[in-house]
């Protein structure tokens, strides 16, 4: 009997009138957990009942505690007929199961009904008493902490990053059960809500078990999704990164990190003790000198694929892939030679051995402690089209497990082809249309620092070897991980513009956040590629094949668009890239979003050159010149707008964005097979440095026009889809999280691809314009973490849902870099927050790091090389076409001048936003907002919400647990509720309200890493009906404003009770 | 191609006071968009008509959802649906309960019944206040009236507490409730020159001095109903005009107090008897409900008009009546 759950129903308020005669309600409450139900007395004739019940006690297994939610149903007592349900509250008690999280849930919860929405509130108290259970074979995983945040949570330090965990649970969808024919939609929706609560509880528990088996105590970057497959079932799946987290005590100095037990591992002893016999197959994985793998299995142009010694046995049950991954390697102390070649080999060796025992060396994290990420290869992705009606055993997870397994293997091999052993910023998602399901996975191939694989604490060898590290953190991640002589794809390499020692590509695409210590020029900007493709209506296999065939073309075009837009903004890298492909009956939508930035380590991008195919035609020539001029003007304007002024340009290129004709390579747009062009592309080598857009048909003209239609954000606004906006670091505390949904009905059934593209592009652009307008009072402000998701809910309908946060910043300071803090490491308060204590780069002399704000004075070299780039898409295979996203970087280098001026570029060495910065003015404002909440006598505490992992101007002092909620709302009086817009508006507001209430009841005052995973809207205006499902998640936290923090600085221990080891 | 659905929801309520005012004033979305665009919304942030339209729709929907809460403003503070910063809550409430002086002047003293509500379109046409706005204002009056009707304690304070209004607005509502309850006739032509603020001031005076609450502050309706006992006692003032000695004494006291203080002094002195008779007659008849209703008309007809008081500056009139009042009170207590 390992746990006792206690609940007390205190009172209700604002209840709806249930008895028309008296205008009052006779309310009572049912409290249910598992199969046990308690009832309160009826509190007659009141809309504000005071039940003040006894403590209802449930004695349950901790397994149930994890799986089940506490169900509270408020009813109206009726003597003669059945009692009417007023509404329900589901309380996830998981946060009470961690020893250091919330101890009690207490507060007002909105009473929710799937038909009427929120109907009053109920005040509830919930507690859990856990008994120690030493049963080794337990099924529960109480105590494993979950974080949605995709970085190491603030206030923690990752002792060990264990790696990828995944799980998948399947059930029959209540909406498709036979009983659904006879029960009301309301009953069916309630059954669905309840089931999903149960399933996600179970899923979390199972993931927790895997984490415990791996020896971890937390899951970071937890990403849970629902697949409403319809007839074949309801799938809840999740991925995450298992870690062993240690809480940083605020008082302790950063020097004194407990060098925990595995310290011995840090040196040469490969501790194999954790090894389990199951894995006998891959025992001596560290022995063979690993060769970089250059071959894409699917690519033909590369040398034959090197077949690595199979690193990990594929297990029979693929849902249990990652058991027992205790890192065991024969890595060295981590010191490296100065020579690039051997170093790389050594590195690879170490990393590989550390990672290769894992079936999937994937990490869902998107930002890392500095030093963790050594090199980044590029984006890897895979897609697969599946037919749901072909699942043999729909109730069992095996088939889906196998599908994902397949995709992950593909990702892994792509990463290998890029010479990388890990995939970071990894995510998975699905898109379902009728019986067709597209599974997608993407991430960024990378080489990680092997030390973190086993021992996160870096202070073993002190900082000595850091100086031996040839890759300063400001540019190291840009250096190519693959072998220069055997590149996996043609790429144009130059020497790194920072260290001059290693090669870098000319463009870098990633799915992760900009590393905090990366050196950039100017500010970042939001870049989006949008694409619509018509598809013939079809069924089953034919449909799946048609989609499979379209996918690579879509990805190719999206890439081309992204690349062009990037060039147009005079930038050379994309972060946070996410590509979404959505299927409808008769079309496919593709949406790629990313944040562009100018990395000073990478060469400056060339311009875009327009070429006509039919020279001689004067009219055309004139036209092309006009376009060219517009493009050049746009580039010049963008440079100014985003303050992209790398110093080399002023010295050499004299700011001209117009590439000289002799340095150009060509990008061929092709609507047919791209293979034909390959030879032509190669021919152009050595002549061009800019993108050439060939205007050969009307499509091309359209596309160029659409390039230029992207309006830059109005003055005072910036936008990005990453955690932090590159180039802005002085956030003030004002913040507004929002969700916006727009659905467009295409009235004309006979649209062309171009017309569709235009409509789709306008839809996205208009949404952005709307945001700017609505949030204009916040300028200067930045829309961060812009997360677009597209769907085709029905034929003729396009739905775009966006969640983002607007944050204000102090304009006056944007030009300066943050003042170098005189505080040296180890003595600053901010240091305590460091997840990883030591993060000096090679230039550490100039680095004073304070938490996430660090400055690196980086030597810049001015040797400018011009480059050519060309996008090609990797091969795609058979009908289950998965596709590798690889940028084919057509390359050559022309050295222009050999001036090597090395200098400190003050203006460029930006550090990325620090939460510590906040202006006193807005602090005051927010305090006002917070403190004066007690308007009108009673008070509702303010709960901030943000999709980011931090709140500017504050420090998160406690993580209270994960919020993962699923709601269904339906109506049969759509018109009366203000149409679909009115219906959804109130539903979204209700979802926010319920999230806030749950956070407040846990004692929290904010949700970070908030995201809306699903928003599925089904309408039937003719019947005056509508239904919507929303799934949201995030981390409930307590934050303290920096200013308050200083006041209470040393006195309060920040409730960090050092209660680690919750396992 | 049509926008089927378009919503934008912020974690903290997003509203512009301009749009809120347009909504309160009863503009339709399309008209509001027009007003905003004419007002220069387009110049800001490269907005176009669609953007303004979408923004206006979102805000209108938000206001509509808030309206239910605004009907009982205390709920606004502890509801969970919208996260509204306190200063915004105050603005929302204060603006929602604000009214047009022109409109209220028309309704003042009328029974707040369905019948009156039916006539709102006439009032709307007359005052130029949109019907929708008229309805809101009328419903506000009615709602406040209904809530405070049965409450104990001071009227203004009750209104302020239950509707979280500012002191000024609470006093205005107290006047409206007072007028509605006593059904003072204010619509006659002769009273048209009086503004709402004039009458509200009078109501304040009456509430402070003539109601039950002026004597006892813990009874129901204490500030709403006139003190019956007091009205009964007023009858005894008749001696002021029937008894010659008292009349003279009264006259001399008043004249002493006012000598040299008003230009109309001579006129007043000459007509003192008529004046006094008018006032006392009004006072003695106040036991009749009908005469209570006509109180203001009588004041104008029987006191002001014969003496051409309309020509007097309002301040003078006020000062005069104040003195008269204090005199009467003094003598009454004596």
PDB file of N, CA and C in Angstrom, chain B residues 24-86:
ATOM      1  N   UNK B  24     -18.808  50.088 -26.533  1.00  0.00           N
ATOM      2  CA  UNK B  24     -19.781  50.607 -25.574  1.00  0.00           C
ATOM      3  C   UNK B  24     -20.767  51.554 -26.260  1.00  0.00           C
ATOM      4  N   UNK B  25     -20.248  52.307 -27.195  1.00  0.00           N
ATOM      5  CA  UNK B  25     -21.101  53.273 -27.864  1.00  0.00           C
ATOM      6  C   UNK B  25     -22.081  52.598 -28.820  1.00  0.00           C
ATOM      7  N   UNK B  26     -21.921  51.300 -28.998  1.00  0.00           N
ATOM      8  CA  UNK B  26     -22.894  50.576 -29.784  1.00  0.00           C
ATOM      9  C   UNK B  26     -22.561  50.465 -31.257  1.00  0.00           C
ATOM     10  N   UNK B  27     -21.321  50.738 -31.618  1.00  0.00           N
ATOM     11  CA  UNK B  27     -20.948  50.593 -33.023  1.00  0.00           C
ATOM     12  C   UNK B  27     -20.914  49.132 -33.412  1.00  0.00           C
ATOM     13  N   UNK B  28     -21.335  48.822 -34.607  1.00  0.00           N
ATOM     14  CA  UNK B  28     -21.153  47.472 -35.113  1.00  0.00           C
ATOM     15  C   UNK B  28     -19.686  47.315 -35.475  1.00  0.00           C
ATOM     16  N   UNK B  29     -19.282  46.071 -35.674  1.00  0.00           N
ATOM     17  CA  UNK B  29     -17.876  45.834 -36.000  1.00  0.00           C
ATOM     18  C   UNK B  29     -17.473  46.639 -37.235  1.00  0.00           C
ATOM     19  N   UNK B  30     -18.313  46.576 -38.251  1.00  0.00           N
ATOM     20  CA  UNK B  30     -17.942  47.254 -39.494  1.00  0.00           C
ATOM     21  C   UNK B  30     -17.826  48.768 -39.312  1.00  0.00           C
ATOM     22  N   UNK B  31     -18.773  49.331 -38.559  1.00  0.00           N
ATOM     23  CA  UNK B  31     -18.700  50.769 -38.315  1.00  0.00           C
ATOM     24  C   UNK B  31     -17.469  51.113 -37.485  1.00  0.00           C
ATOM     25  N   UNK B  32     -17.209  50.262 -36.515  1.00  0.00           N
ATOM     26  CA  UNK B  32     -16.050  50.519 -35.658  1.00  0.00           C
ATOM     27  C   UNK B  32     -14.771  50.489 -36.492  1.00  0.00           C
ATOM     28  N   UNK B  33     -14.700  49.522 -37.404  1.00  0.00           N
ATOM     29  CA  UNK B  33     -13.517  49.434 -38.268  1.00  0.00           C
ATOM     30  C   UNK B  33     -13.372  50.725 -39.064  1.00  0.00           C
ATOM     31  N   UNK B  34     -14.501  51.209 -39.545  1.00  0.00           N
ATOM     32  CA  UNK B  34     -14.475  52.438 -40.336  1.00  0.00           C
ATOM     33  C   UNK B  34     -13.969  53.615 -39.504  1.00  0.00           C
ATOM     34  N   UNK B  35     -14.513  53.711 -38.312  1.00  0.00           N
ATOM     35  CA  UNK B  35     -14.095  54.803 -37.427  1.00  0.00           C
ATOM     36  C   UNK B  35     -12.601  54.719 -37.145  1.00  0.00           C
ATOM     37  N   UNK B  36     -12.149  53.496 -36.877  1.00  0.00           N
ATOM     38  CA  UNK B  36     -10.735  53.325 -36.555  1.00  0.00           C
ATOM     39  C   UNK B  36      -9.852  53.683 -37.735  1.00  0.00           C
ATOM     40  N   UNK B  37     -10.301  53.285 -38.918  1.00  0.00           N
ATOM     41  CA  UNK B  37      -9.461  53.559 -40.091  1.00  0.00           C
ATOM     42  C   UNK B  37      -9.454  55.049 -40.381  1.00  0.00           C
ATOM     43  N   UNK B  38     -10.611  55.673 -40.215  1.00  0.00           N
ATOM     44  CA  UNK B  38     -10.640  57.119 -40.416  1.00  0.00           C
ATOM     45  C   UNK B  38      -9.781  57.810 -39.368  1.00  0.00           C
ATOM     46  N   UNK B  39      -9.717  57.183 -38.205  1.00  0.00           N
ATOM     47  CA  UNK B  39      -8.939  57.777 -37.122  1.00  0.00           C
ATOM     48  C   UNK B  39      -7.451  57.551 -37.271  1.00  0.00           C
ATOM     49  N   UNK B  40      -7.049  56.861 -38.332  1.00  0.00           N
ATOM     50  CA  UNK B  40      -5.616  56.756 -38.583  1.00  0.00           C
ATOM     51  C   UNK B  40      -5.002  55.443 -38.138  1.00  0.00           C
ATOM     52  N   UNK B  41      -5.832  54.437 -37.871  1.00  0.00           N
ATOM     53  CA  UNK B  41      -5.279  53.144 -37.458  1.00  0.00           C
ATOM     54  C   UNK B  41      -4.407  52.552 -38.556  1.00  0.00           C
ATOM     55  N   UNK B  42      -4.718  52.917 -39.791  1.00  0.00           N
ATOM     56  CA  UNK B  42      -3.988  52.347 -40.914  1.00  0.00           C
ATOM     57  C   UNK B  42      -2.542  52.814 -40.957  1.00  0.00           C
ATOM     58  N   UNK B  43      -2.306  53.970 -40.402  1.00  0.00           N
ATOM     59  CA  UNK B  43      -0.948  54.485 -40.477  1.00  0.00           C
ATOM     60  C   UNK B  43      -0.011  53.708 -39.576  1.00  0.00           C
ATOM     61  N   UNK B  44      -0.605  53.076 -38.592  1.00  0.00           N
ATOM     62  CA  UNK B  44       0.224  52.400 -37.620  1.00  0.00           C
ATOM     63  C   UNK B  44       0.599  51.019 -38.111  1.00  0.00           C
ATOM     64  N   UNK B  45       1.833  50.687 -37.990  1.00  0.00           N
ATOM     65  CA  UNK B  45       2.319  49.346 -38.206  1.00  0.00           C
ATOM     66  C   UNK B  45       1.805  48.691 -39.475  1.00  0.00           C
ATOM     67  N   UNK B  46       1.757  49.475 -40.504  1.00  0.00           N
ATOM     68  CA  UNK B  46       1.454  48.951 -41.830  1.00  0.00           C
ATOM     69  C   UNK B  46       0.197  48.105 -41.839  1.00  0.00           C
ATOM     70  N   UNK B  47      -0.757  48.530 -41.050  1.00  0.00           N
ATOM     71  CA  UNK B  47      -1.986  47.760 -40.972  1.00  0.00           C
ATOM     72  C   UNK B  47      -2.789  47.945 -42.241  1.00  0.00           C
ATOM     73  N   UNK B  48      -3.587  46.955 -42.560  1.00  0.00           N
ATOM     74  CA  UNK B  48      -4.548  47.135 -43.626  1.00  0.00           C
ATOM     75  C   UNK B  48      -5.941  46.873 -43.066  1.00  0.00           C
ATOM     76  N   UNK B  49      -6.935  47.036 -43.905  1.00  0.00           N
ATOM     77  CA  UNK B  49      -8.308  46.935 -43.419  1.00  0.00           C
ATOM     78  C   UNK B  49      -8.579  45.579 -42.769  1.00  0.00           C
ATOM     79  N   UNK B  50      -8.023  44.526 -43.361  1.00  0.00           N
ATOM     80  CA  UNK B  50      -8.251  43.191 -42.813  1.00  0.00           C
ATOM     81  C   UNK B  50      -7.716  43.059 -41.394  1.00  0.00           C
ATOM     82  N   UNK B  51      -6.532  43.636 -41.227  1.00  0.00           N
ATOM     83  CA  UNK B  51      -5.904  43.550 -39.914  1.00  0.00           C
ATOM     84  C   UNK B  51      -6.757  44.270 -38.871  1.00  0.00           C
ATOM     85  N   UNK B  52      -7.232  45.458 -39.243  1.00  0.00           N
ATOM     86  CA  UNK B  52      -8.063  46.221 -38.309  1.00  0.00           C
ATOM     87  C   UNK B  52      -9.367  45.483 -38.041  1.00  0.00           C
ATOM     88  N   UNK B  53      -9.924  44.929 -39.083  1.00  0.00           N
ATOM     89  CA  UNK B  53     -11.160  44.173 -38.942  1.00  0.00           C
ATOM     90  C   UNK B  53     -10.980  43.001 -37.970  1.00  0.00           C
ATOM     91  N   UNK B  54      -9.908  42.259 -38.205  1.00  0.00           N
ATOM     92  CA  UNK B  54      -9.649  41.092 -37.383  1.00  0.00           C
ATOM     93  C   UNK B  54      -9.426  41.493 -35.924  1.00  0.00           C
ATOM     94  N   UNK B  55      -8.672  42.558 -35.743  1.00  0.00           N
ATOM     95  CA  UNK B  55      -8.403  43.025 -34.388  1.00  0.00           C
ATOM     96  C   UNK B  55      -9.691  43.477 -33.699  1.00  0.00           C
ATOM     97  N   UNK B  56     -10.520  44.183 -34.459  1.00  0.00           N
ATOM     98  CA  UNK B  56     -11.765  44.677 -33.875  1.00  0.00           C
ATOM     99  C   UNK B  56     -12.680  43.515 -33.491  1.00  0.00           C
ATOM    100  N   UNK B  57     -12.750  42.527 -34.373  1.00  0.00           N
ATOM    101  CA  UNK B  57     -13.569  41.347 -34.078  1.00  0.00           C
ATOM    102  C   UNK B  57     -13.115  40.670 -32.792  1.00  0.00           C
ATOM    103  N   UNK B  58     -11.810  40.464 -32.685  1.00  0.00           N
ATOM    104  CA  UNK B  58     -11.272  39.791 -31.504  1.00  0.00           C
ATOM    105  C   UNK B  58     -11.646  40.540 -30.235  1.00  0.00           C
ATOM    106  N   UNK B  59     -11.494  41.848 -30.310  1.00  0.00           N
ATOM    107  CA  UNK B  59     -11.781  42.633 -29.113  1.00  0.00           C
ATOM    108  C   UNK B  59     -13.275  42.639 -28.806  1.00  0.00           C
ATOM    109  N   UNK B  60     -14.072  42.746 -29.831  1.00  0.00           N
ATOM    110  CA  UNK B  60     -15.522  42.728 -29.604  1.00  0.00           C
ATOM    111  C   UNK B  60     -15.939  41.428 -28.925  1.00  0.00           C
ATOM    112  N   UNK B  61     -15.359  40.319 -29.425  1.00  0.00           N
ATOM    113  CA  UNK B  61     -15.698  39.037 -28.814  1.00  0.00           C
ATOM    114  C   UNK B  61     -15.272  38.998 -27.355  1.00  0.00           C
ATOM    115  N   UNK B  62     -14.068  39.497 -27.106  1.00  0.00           N
ATOM    116  CA  UNK B  62     -13.593  39.530 -25.726  1.00  0.00           C
ATOM    117  C   UNK B  62     -14.556  40.328 -24.852  1.00  0.00           C
ATOM    118  N   UNK B  63     -14.966  41.490 -25.355  1.00  0.00           N
ATOM    119  CA  UNK B  63     -15.865  42.339 -24.563  1.00  0.00           C
ATOM    120  C   UNK B  63     -17.198  41.638 -24.331  1.00  0.00           C
ATOM    121  N   UNK B  64     -17.670  40.965 -25.374  1.00  0.00           N
ATOM    122  CA  UNK B  64     -18.936  40.263 -25.205  1.00  0.00           C
ATOM    123  C   UNK B  64     -18.833  39.194 -24.125  1.00  0.00           C
ATOM    124  N   UNK B  65     -17.684  38.512 -24.109  1.00  0.00           N
ATOM    125  CA  UNK B  65     -17.519  37.482 -23.089  1.00  0.00           C
ATOM    126  C   UNK B  65     -17.366  38.102 -21.704  1.00  0.00           C
ATOM    127  N   UNK B  66     -16.780  39.279 -21.669  1.00  0.00           N
ATOM    128  CA  UNK B  66     -16.591  39.957 -20.386  1.00  0.00           C
ATOM    129  C   UNK B  66     -17.894  40.553 -19.876  1.00  0.00           C
ATOM    130  N   UNK B  67     -18.816  40.808 -20.778  1.00  0.00           N
ATOM    131  CA  UNK B  67     -20.003  41.568 -20.397  1.00  0.00           C
ATOM    132  C   UNK B  67     -20.757  40.896 -19.250  1.00  0.00           C
ATOM    133  N   UNK B  68     -20.857  39.586 -19.335  1.00  0.00           N
ATOM    134  CA  UNK B  68     -21.532  38.827 -18.293  1.00  0.00           C
ATOM    135  C   UNK B  68     -20.896  39.127 -16.929  1.00  0.00           C
ATOM    136  N   UNK B  69     -19.573  39.210 -16.927  1.00  0.00           N
ATOM    137  CA  UNK B  69     -18.865  39.467 -15.681  1.00  0.00           C
ATOM    138  C   UNK B  69     -19.046  40.904 -15.233  1.00  0.00           C
ATOM    139  N   UNK B  70     -19.147  41.784 -16.216  1.00  0.00           N
ATOM    140  CA  UNK B  70     -19.286  43.191 -15.874  1.00  0.00           C
ATOM    141  C   UNK B  70     -20.630  43.461 -15.202  1.00  0.00           C
ATOM    142  N   UNK B  71     -21.571  42.560 -15.394  1.00  0.00           N
ATOM    143  CA  UNK B  71     -22.865  42.755 -14.754  1.00  0.00           C
ATOM    144  C   UNK B  71     -22.766  42.611 -13.242  1.00  0.00           C
ATOM    145  N   UNK B  72     -21.798  41.846 -12.808  1.00  0.00           N
ATOM    146  CA  UNK B  72     -21.526  41.842 -11.368  1.00  0.00           C
ATOM    147  C   UNK B  72     -20.022  42.018 -11.189  1.00  0.00           C
ATOM    148  N   UNK B  73     -19.618  43.276 -11.174  1.00  0.00           N
ATOM    149  CA  UNK B  73     -18.185  43.579 -11.232  1.00  0.00           C
ATOM    150  C   UNK B  73     -17.347  42.903 -10.160  1.00  0.00           C
ATOM    151  N   UNK B  74     -17.933  42.562  -9.033  1.00  0.00           N
ATOM    152  CA  UNK B  74     -17.104  41.902  -8.025  1.00  0.00           C
ATOM    153  C   UNK B  74     -16.596  40.566  -8.541  1.00  0.00           C
ATOM    154  N   UNK B  75     -17.347  39.960  -9.439  1.00  0.00           N
ATOM    155  CA  UNK B  75     -16.911  38.677 -10.008  1.00  0.00           C
ATOM    156  C   UNK B  75     -15.694  38.845 -10.903  1.00  0.00           C
ATOM    157  N   UNK B  76     -15.603  40.013 -11.492  1.00  0.00           N
ATOM    158  CA  UNK B  76     -14.518  40.237 -12.427  1.00  0.00           C
ATOM    159  C   UNK B  76     -13.163  40.045 -11.745  1.00  0.00           C
ATOM    160  N   UNK B  77     -13.120  40.400 -10.484  1.00  0.00           N
ATOM    161  CA  UNK B  77     -11.855  40.319  -9.773  1.00  0.00           C
ATOM    162  C   UNK B  77     -11.480  38.884  -9.429  1.00  0.00           C
ATOM    163  N   UNK B  78     -12.455  38.024  -9.199  1.00  0.00           N
ATOM    164  CA  UNK B  78     -12.050  36.661  -8.855  1.00  0.00           C
ATOM    165  C   UNK B  78     -12.494  35.613  -9.867  1.00  0.00           C
ATOM    166  N   UNK B  79     -12.816  36.031 -11.062  1.00  0.00           N
ATOM    167  CA  UNK B  79     -13.078  35.053 -12.095  1.00  0.00           C
ATOM    168  C   UNK B  79     -11.749  34.545 -12.638  1.00  0.00           C
ATOM    169  N   UNK B  80     -11.775  33.389 -13.274  1.00  0.00           N
ATOM    170  CA  UNK B  80     -10.521  32.811 -13.743  1.00  0.00           C
ATOM    171  C   UNK B  80     -10.381  32.843 -15.260  1.00  0.00           C
ATOM    172  N   UNK B  81     -11.487  33.130 -15.939  1.00  0.00           N
ATOM    173  CA  UNK B  81     -11.472  33.002 -17.400  1.00  0.00           C
ATOM    174  C   UNK B  81     -10.508  33.969 -18.066  1.00  0.00           C
ATOM    175  N   UNK B  82     -10.526  35.193 -17.631  1.00  0.00           N
ATOM    176  CA  UNK B  82      -9.627  36.178 -18.235  1.00  0.00           C
ATOM    177  C   UNK B  82      -8.642  36.666 -17.193  1.00  0.00           C
ATOM    178  N   UNK B  83      -7.427  36.812 -17.630  1.00  0.00           N
ATOM    179  CA  UNK B  83      -6.436  37.405 -16.738  1.00  0.00           C
ATOM    180  C   UNK B  83      -6.377  38.889 -17.074  1.00  0.00           C
ATOM    181  N   UNK B  84      -6.921  39.700 -16.163  1.00  0.00           N
ATOM    182  CA  UNK B  84      -7.020  41.130 -16.437  1.00  0.00           C
ATOM    183  C   UNK B  84      -6.274  41.891 -15.357  1.00  0.00           C
ATOM    184  N   UNK B  85      -5.282  42.672 -15.729  1.00  0.00           N
ATOM    185  CA  UNK B  85      -4.559  43.466 -14.728  1.00  0.00           C
ATOM    186  C   UNK B  85      -5.539  44.403 -14.013  1.00  0.00           C
ATOM    187  N   UNK B  86      -5.338  44.648 -12.736  1.00  0.00           N
ATOM    188  CA  UNK B  86      -6.292  45.430 -11.943  1.00  0.00           C
ATOM    189  C   UNK B  86      -6.671  46.779 -12.554  1.00  0.00           C
TER     190      UNK B  86
END
